[in-house]
Amino acid sequence: MVAPRGRRTTGRAGRRAARMKPVTEAFEAQRDRQRAIAYRVLGSHADAEDVVQEAWLRLSRQYADTIANLAGRLTTVVGRLRLDLLRVEAKRTTASCRSSW
């Protein structure tokens, strides 16, 4: 692949992209399942997609080749993120109920 000004992308970014390709493919294979898991608890497609995207961001910052069970790791991360989101929304609801009195 040729980058602007004729430079090749074999530097750090190219190596990272090559290393992340199998992880990206594995994530995409799990994406619908993870979105469904998040949606069942959250009840919102937008919130479910946000949780899955956040899980991807967290996974992409790790050395994914050290994860033995990627599907299990994603399920754990999505589960924790959706619980965090529910906690935040519960606090908002409680705060708005108190302020309306």
Tab-separated table of N, CA and C in Angstrom:
chain	number	residue	atom	x	y	z
A	1	MET	N	0.848	-1.162	0.000
A	1	MET	CA	0.000	0.000	0.000
A	1	MET	C	0.895	1.228	0.000
A	2	VAL	N	0.547	2.197	-0.820
A	2	VAL	CA	1.359	3.394	-0.947
A	2	VAL	C	0.681	4.539	-0.212
A	3	ALA	N	1.446	5.206	0.631
A	3	ALA	CA	0.952	6.352	1.376
A	3	ALA	C	1.212	7.622	0.579
A	4	PRO	N	0.699	8.751	1.035
A	4	PRO	CA	0.983	10.010	0.345
A	4	PRO	C	2.488	10.227	0.188
A	5	ARG	N	2.867	10.887	-0.910
A	5	ARG	CA	4.264	11.191	-1.236
A	5	ARG	C	5.100	9.931	-1.482
A	6	GLY	N	4.456	8.845	-1.833
A	6	GLY	CA	5.171	7.648	-2.224
A	6	GLY	C	5.788	6.839	-1.107
A	7	ARG	N	5.524	7.192	0.144
A	7	ARG	CA	6.079	6.424	1.264
A	7	ARG	C	5.250	5.166	1.499
A	8	ARG	N	5.914	4.121	1.895
A	8	ARG	CA	5.207	2.877	2.229
A	8	ARG	C	4.768	2.929	3.679
A	9	THR	N	3.671	2.223	3.985
A	9	THR	CA	3.147	2.194	5.358
A	9	THR	C	3.634	0.950	6.078
A	10	THR	N	4.935	0.797	6.146
A	10	THR	CA	5.487	-0.363	6.850
A	10	THR	C	6.033	0.021	8.206
A	11	GLY	N	5.777	1.246	8.629
A	11	GLY	CA	6.251	1.720	9.928
A	11	GLY	C	5.400	1.146	11.041
A	12	ARG	N	5.378	1.863	12.151
A	12	ARG	CA	4.660	1.433	13.341
A	12	ARG	C	3.171	1.236	13.069
A	13	ALA	N	2.557	2.179	12.349
A	13	ALA	CA	1.122	2.081	12.066
A	13	ALA	C	0.811	0.855	11.213
A	14	GLY	N	1.664	0.579	10.240
A	14	GLY	CA	1.454	-0.584	9.385
A	14	GLY	C	1.578	-1.895	10.144
A	15	ARG	N	2.570	-1.950	11.042
A	15	ARG	CA	2.746	-3.161	11.850
A	15	ARG	C	1.568	-3.344	12.804
A	16	ARG	N	1.095	-2.226	13.397
A	16	ARG	CA	-0.051	-2.311	14.314
A	16	ARG	C	-1.298	-2.777	13.569
A	17	ALA	N	-1.519	-2.247	12.376
A	17	ALA	CA	-2.678	-2.651	11.585
A	17	ALA	C	-2.606	-4.136	11.247
A	18	ALA	N	-1.426	-4.617	10.900
A	18	ALA	CA	-1.268	-6.038	10.585
A	18	ALA	C	-1.512	-6.902	11.815
A	19	ARG	N	-1.052	-6.427	12.982
A	19	ARG	CA	-1.243	-7.185	14.219
A	19	ARG	C	-2.715	-7.183	14.639
A	20	MET	N	-3.427	-6.085	14.364
A	20	MET	CA	-4.814	-5.947	14.795
A	20	MET	C	-5.806	-6.620	13.845
A	21	LYS	N	-5.383	-6.972	12.652
A	21	LYS	CA	-6.318	-7.539	11.675
A	21	LYS	C	-7.048	-8.779	12.194
A	22	PRO	N	-6.367	-9.781	12.751
A	22	PRO	CA	-7.103	-10.939	13.270
A	22	PRO	C	-8.033	-10.568	14.425
A	23	VAL	N	-7.611	-9.604	15.239
A	23	VAL	CA	-8.442	-9.157	16.363
A	23	VAL	C	-9.676	-8.447	15.842
A	24	THR	N	-9.491	-7.606	14.842
A	24	THR	CA	-10.619	-6.894	14.235
A	24	THR	C	-11.614	-7.880	13.651
A	25	GLU	N	-11.112	-8.882	12.949
A	25	GLU	CA	-11.998	-9.885	12.354
A	25	GLU	C	-12.748	-10.665	13.430
A	26	ALA	N	-12.067	-11.012	14.502
A	26	ALA	CA	-12.716	-11.741	15.597
A	26	ALA	C	-13.766	-10.857	16.270
A	27	PHE	N	-13.448	-9.576	16.445
A	27	PHE	CA	-14.408	-8.663	17.044
A	27	PHE	C	-15.654	-8.533	16.163
A	28	GLU	N	-15.445	-8.339	14.879
A	28	GLU	CA	-16.581	-8.202	13.959
A	28	GLU	C	-17.447	-9.462	13.948
A	29	ALA	N	-16.830	-10.615	14.117
A	29	ALA	CA	-17.595	-11.863	14.180
A	29	ALA	C	-18.465	-11.916	15.438
A	30	GLN	N	-18.029	-11.252	16.506
A	30	GLN	CA	-18.753	-11.249	17.783
A	30	GLN	C	-19.679	-10.038	17.957
A	31	ARG	N	-19.573	-9.061	17.078
A	31	ARG	CA	-20.261	-7.777	17.235
A	31	ARG	C	-21.772	-7.918	17.444
A	32	ASP	N	-22.443	-8.670	16.585
A	32	ASP	CA	-23.902	-8.811	16.694
A	32	ASP	C	-24.298	-9.477	18.013
A	33	ARG	N	-23.548	-10.474	18.414
A	33	ARG	CA	-23.835	-11.163	19.679
A	33	ARG	C	-23.686	-10.209	20.859
A	34	GLN	N	-22.603	-9.438	20.854
A	34	GLN	CA	-22.356	-8.503	21.953
A	34	GLN	C	-23.416	-7.395	21.983
A	35	ARG	N	-23.820	-6.924	20.808
A	35	ARG	CA	-24.866	-5.904	20.741
A	35	ARG	C	-26.183	-6.454	21.285
A	36	ALA	N	-26.499	-7.693	20.974
A	36	ALA	CA	-27.731	-8.316	21.473
A	36	ALA	C	-27.700	-8.467	22.988
A	37	ILE	N	-26.555	-8.860	23.519
A	37	ILE	CA	-26.415	-8.999	24.969
A	37	ILE	C	-26.638	-7.652	25.650
A	38	ALA	N	-26.022	-6.611	25.122
A	38	ALA	CA	-26.168	-5.276	25.707
A	38	ALA	C	-27.610	-4.783	25.571
A	39	TYR	N	-28.231	-5.035	24.434
A	39	TYR	CA	-29.596	-4.557	24.203
A	39	TYR	C	-30.591	-5.205	25.167
A	40	ARG	N	-30.398	-6.484	25.463
A	40	ARG	CA	-31.318	-7.174	26.373
A	40	ARG	C	-31.397	-6.502	27.732
A	41	VAL	N	-30.301	-5.974	28.197
A	41	VAL	CA	-30.281	-5.335	29.508
A	41	VAL	C	-30.643	-3.856	29.411
A	42	LEU	N	-30.110	-3.169	28.396
A	42	LEU	CA	-30.276	-1.724	28.307
A	42	LEU	C	-31.594	-1.301	27.664
A	43	GLY	N	-32.111	-2.113	26.740
A	43	GLY	CA	-33.380	-1.788	26.090
A	43	GLY	C	-33.288	-0.679	25.059
A	44	SER	N	-32.101	-0.315	24.660
A	44	SER	CA	-31.905	0.751	23.678
A	44	SER	C	-30.830	0.324	22.695
A	45	HIS	N	-31.154	0.407	21.410
A	45	HIS	CA	-30.162	0.036	20.397
A	45	HIS	C	-28.968	0.989	20.417
A	46	ALA	N	-29.240	2.273	20.616
A	46	ALA	CA	-28.145	3.259	20.639
A	46	ALA	C	-27.201	3.009	21.814
A	47	ASP	N	-27.759	2.760	22.994
A	47	ASP	CA	-26.916	2.475	24.161
A	47	ASP	C	-26.142	1.177	23.978
A	48	ALA	N	-26.786	0.172	23.390
A	48	ALA	CA	-26.115	-1.107	23.149
A	48	ALA	C	-24.940	-0.915	22.193
A	49	GLU	N	-25.145	-0.136	21.147
A	49	GLU	CA	-24.064	0.118	20.192
A	49	GLU	C	-22.935	0.903	20.855
A	50	ASP	N	-23.271	1.858	21.705
A	50	ASP	CA	-22.241	2.620	22.428
A	50	ASP	C	-21.391	1.708	23.312
A	51	VAL	N	-22.041	0.774	23.980
A	51	VAL	CA	-21.316	-0.157	24.855
A	51	VAL	C	-20.388	-1.043	24.034
A	52	VAL	N	-20.856	-1.522	22.897
A	52	VAL	CA	-20.024	-2.379	22.042
A	52	VAL	C	-18.840	-1.589	21.495
A	53	GLN	N	-19.071	-0.338	21.104
A	53	GLN	CA	-17.975	0.498	20.616
A	53	GLN	C	-16.931	0.747	21.708
A	54	GLU	N	-17.402	1.016	22.914
A	54	GLU	CA	-16.472	1.217	24.032
A	54	GLU	C	-15.673	-0.060	24.307
A	55	ALA	N	-16.324	-1.201	24.191
A	55	ALA	CA	-15.612	-2.476	24.373
A	55	ALA	C	-14.518	-2.623	23.316
A	56	TRP	N	-14.807	-2.230	22.077
A	56	TRP	CA	-13.809	-2.299	21.011
A	56	TRP	C	-12.631	-1.368	21.321
A	57	LEU	N	-12.925	-0.156	21.778
A	57	LEU	CA	-11.851	0.783	22.099
A	57	LEU	C	-10.945	0.223	23.200
A	58	ARG	N	-11.543	-0.372	24.194
A	58	ARG	CA	-10.744	-0.951	25.281
A	58	ARG	C	-9.921	-2.131	24.783
A	59	LEU	N	-10.527	-2.948	23.952
A	59	LEU	CA	-9.809	-4.100	23.409
A	59	LEU	C	-8.659	-3.651	22.513
A	60	SER	N	-8.879	-2.629	21.712
A	60	SER	CA	-7.839	-2.188	20.781
A	60	SER	C	-6.652	-1.561	21.497
A	61	ARG	N	-6.827	-1.138	22.743
A	61	ARG	CA	-5.716	-0.573	23.517
A	61	ARG	C	-4.895	-1.652	24.210
A	62	GLN	N	-5.392	-2.878	24.237
A	62	GLN	CA	-4.688	-3.981	24.880
A	62	GLN	C	-3.888	-4.759	23.854
A	63	TYR	N	-3.038	-5.599	24.362
A	63	TYR	CA	-2.391	-6.566	23.490
A	63	TYR	C	-3.325	-7.760	23.393
A	64	ALA	N	-4.157	-7.741	22.377
A	64	ALA	CA	-5.202	-8.744	22.249
A	64	ALA	C	-4.648	-10.147	22.022
A	65	ASP	N	-3.420	-10.246	21.541
A	65	ASP	CA	-2.850	-11.578	21.331
A	65	ASP	C	-2.580	-12.292	22.646
A	66	THR	N	-2.655	-11.580	23.768
A	66	THR	CA	-2.479	-12.207	25.075
A	66	THR	C	-3.800	-12.723	25.643
A	67	ILE	N	-4.913	-12.442	24.967
A	67	ILE	CA	-6.230	-12.875	25.432
A	67	ILE	C	-6.514	-14.261	24.856
A	68	ALA	N	-6.694	-15.223	25.727
A	68	ALA	CA	-6.906	-16.603	25.278
A	68	ALA	C	-8.307	-16.798	24.706
A	69	ASN	N	-9.314	-16.199	25.329
A	69	ASN	CA	-10.696	-16.380	24.900
A	69	ASN	C	-11.289	-15.004	24.601
A	70	LEU	N	-11.183	-14.573	23.351
A	70	LEU	CA	-11.624	-13.241	22.964
A	70	LEU	C	-13.127	-13.051	23.153
A	71	ALA	N	-13.920	-14.039	22.783
A	71	ALA	CA	-15.379	-13.927	22.935
A	71	ALA	C	-15.758	-13.771	24.402
A	72	GLY	N	-15.127	-14.543	25.262
A	72	GLY	CA	-15.401	-14.428	26.692
A	72	GLY	C	-14.979	-13.087	27.250
A	73	ARG	N	-13.823	-12.600	26.803
A	73	ARG	CA	-13.344	-11.295	27.259
A	73	ARG	C	-14.296	-10.189	26.826
A	74	LEU	N	-14.753	-10.239	25.573
A	74	LEU	CA	-15.696	-9.232	25.086
A	74	LEU	C	-17.004	-9.267	25.866
A	75	THR	N	-17.495	-10.456	26.142
A	75	THR	CA	-18.737	-10.582	26.903
A	75	THR	C	-18.574	-9.985	28.294
A	76	THR	N	-17.438	-10.223	28.921
A	76	THR	CA	-17.175	-9.660	30.246
A	76	THR	C	-17.123	-8.144	30.199
A	77	VAL	N	-16.401	-7.596	29.241
A	77	VAL	CA	-16.276	-6.139	29.127
A	77	VAL	C	-17.624	-5.510	28.828
A	78	VAL	N	-18.371	-6.070	27.890
A	78	VAL	CA	-19.698	-5.537	27.560
A	78	VAL	C	-20.615	-5.619	28.781
A	79	GLY	N	-20.558	-6.713	29.514
A	79	GLY	CA	-21.380	-6.860	30.715
A	79	GLY	C	-21.067	-5.796	31.754
A	80	ARG	N	-19.800	-5.539	31.965
A	80	ARG	CA	-19.415	-4.529	32.954
A	80	ARG	C	-19.789	-3.123	32.494
A	81	LEU	N	-19.605	-2.853	31.208
A	81	LEU	CA	-19.960	-1.527	30.689
A	81	LEU	C	-21.460	-1.265	30.764
A	82	ARG	N	-22.258	-2.285	30.473
A	82	ARG	CA	-23.711	-2.059	30.529
A	82	ARG	C	-24.166	-1.853	31.968
A	83	LEU	N	-23.542	-2.544	32.924
A	83	LEU	CA	-23.879	-2.312	34.331
A	83	LEU	C	-23.467	-0.909	34.765
A	84	ASP	N	-22.311	-0.451	34.295
A	84	ASP	CA	-21.891	0.917	34.598
A	84	ASP	C	-22.892	1.928	34.048
A	85	LEU	N	-23.349	1.700	32.834
A	85	LEU	CA	-24.324	2.597	32.222
A	85	LEU	C	-25.638	2.595	32.992
A	86	LEU	N	-26.071	1.427	33.426
A	86	LEU	CA	-27.303	1.352	34.220
A	86	LEU	C	-27.155	2.092	35.548
A	87	ARG	N	-25.973	1.990	36.184
A	87	ARG	CA	-25.736	2.709	37.435
A	87	ARG	C	-25.816	4.222	37.234
A	88	VAL	N	-25.221	4.706	36.162
A	88	VAL	CA	-25.244	6.134	35.872
A	88	VAL	C	-26.678	6.597	35.640
A	89	GLU	N	-27.435	5.835	34.884
A	89	GLU	CA	-28.815	6.222	34.605
A	89	GLU	C	-29.674	6.164	35.859
A	90	ALA	N	-29.405	5.208	36.738
A	90	ALA	CA	-30.163	5.122	37.994
A	90	ALA	C	-29.874	6.344	38.865
A	91	LYS	N	-28.623	6.777	38.890
A	91	LYS	CA	-28.273	7.974	39.666
A	91	LYS	C	-28.951	9.206	39.089
A	92	ARG	N	-28.994	9.303	37.756
A	92	ARG	CA	-29.660	10.437	37.118
A	92	ARG	C	-31.138	10.463	37.452
A	93	THR	N	-31.770	9.301	37.391
A	93	THR	CA	-33.200	9.207	37.675
A	93	THR	C	-33.480	9.584	39.125
A	94	THR	N	-32.658	9.086	40.031
A	94	THR	CA	-32.821	9.398	41.456
A	94	THR	C	-32.624	10.896	41.695
A	95	ALA	N	-31.619	11.475	41.069
A	95	ALA	CA	-31.347	12.900	41.250
A	95	ALA	C	-32.476	13.753	40.689
A	96	SER	N	-33.021	13.364	39.549
A	96	SER	CA	-34.097	14.160	38.959
A	96	SER	C	-35.391	14.008	39.758
A	97	CYS	N	-35.616	12.860	40.371
A	97	CYS	CA	-36.794	12.670	41.225
A	97	CYS	C	-36.693	13.525	42.480
A	98	ARG	N	-35.513	13.588	43.054
A	98	ARG	CA	-35.308	14.393	44.261
A	98	ARG	C	-35.449	15.888	43.969
A	99	SER	N	-34.955	16.314	42.799
A	99	SER	CA	-35.013	17.745	42.490
A	99	SER	C	-36.423	18.199	42.123
A	100	SER	N	-37.301	17.280	41.756
A	100	SER	CA	-38.675	17.662	41.394
A	100	SER	C	-39.571	17.829	42.607
A	101	TRP	N	-39.102	17.450	43.805
A	101	TRP	CA	-39.912	17.597	44.999
A	101	TRP	C	-39.835	18.984	45.441
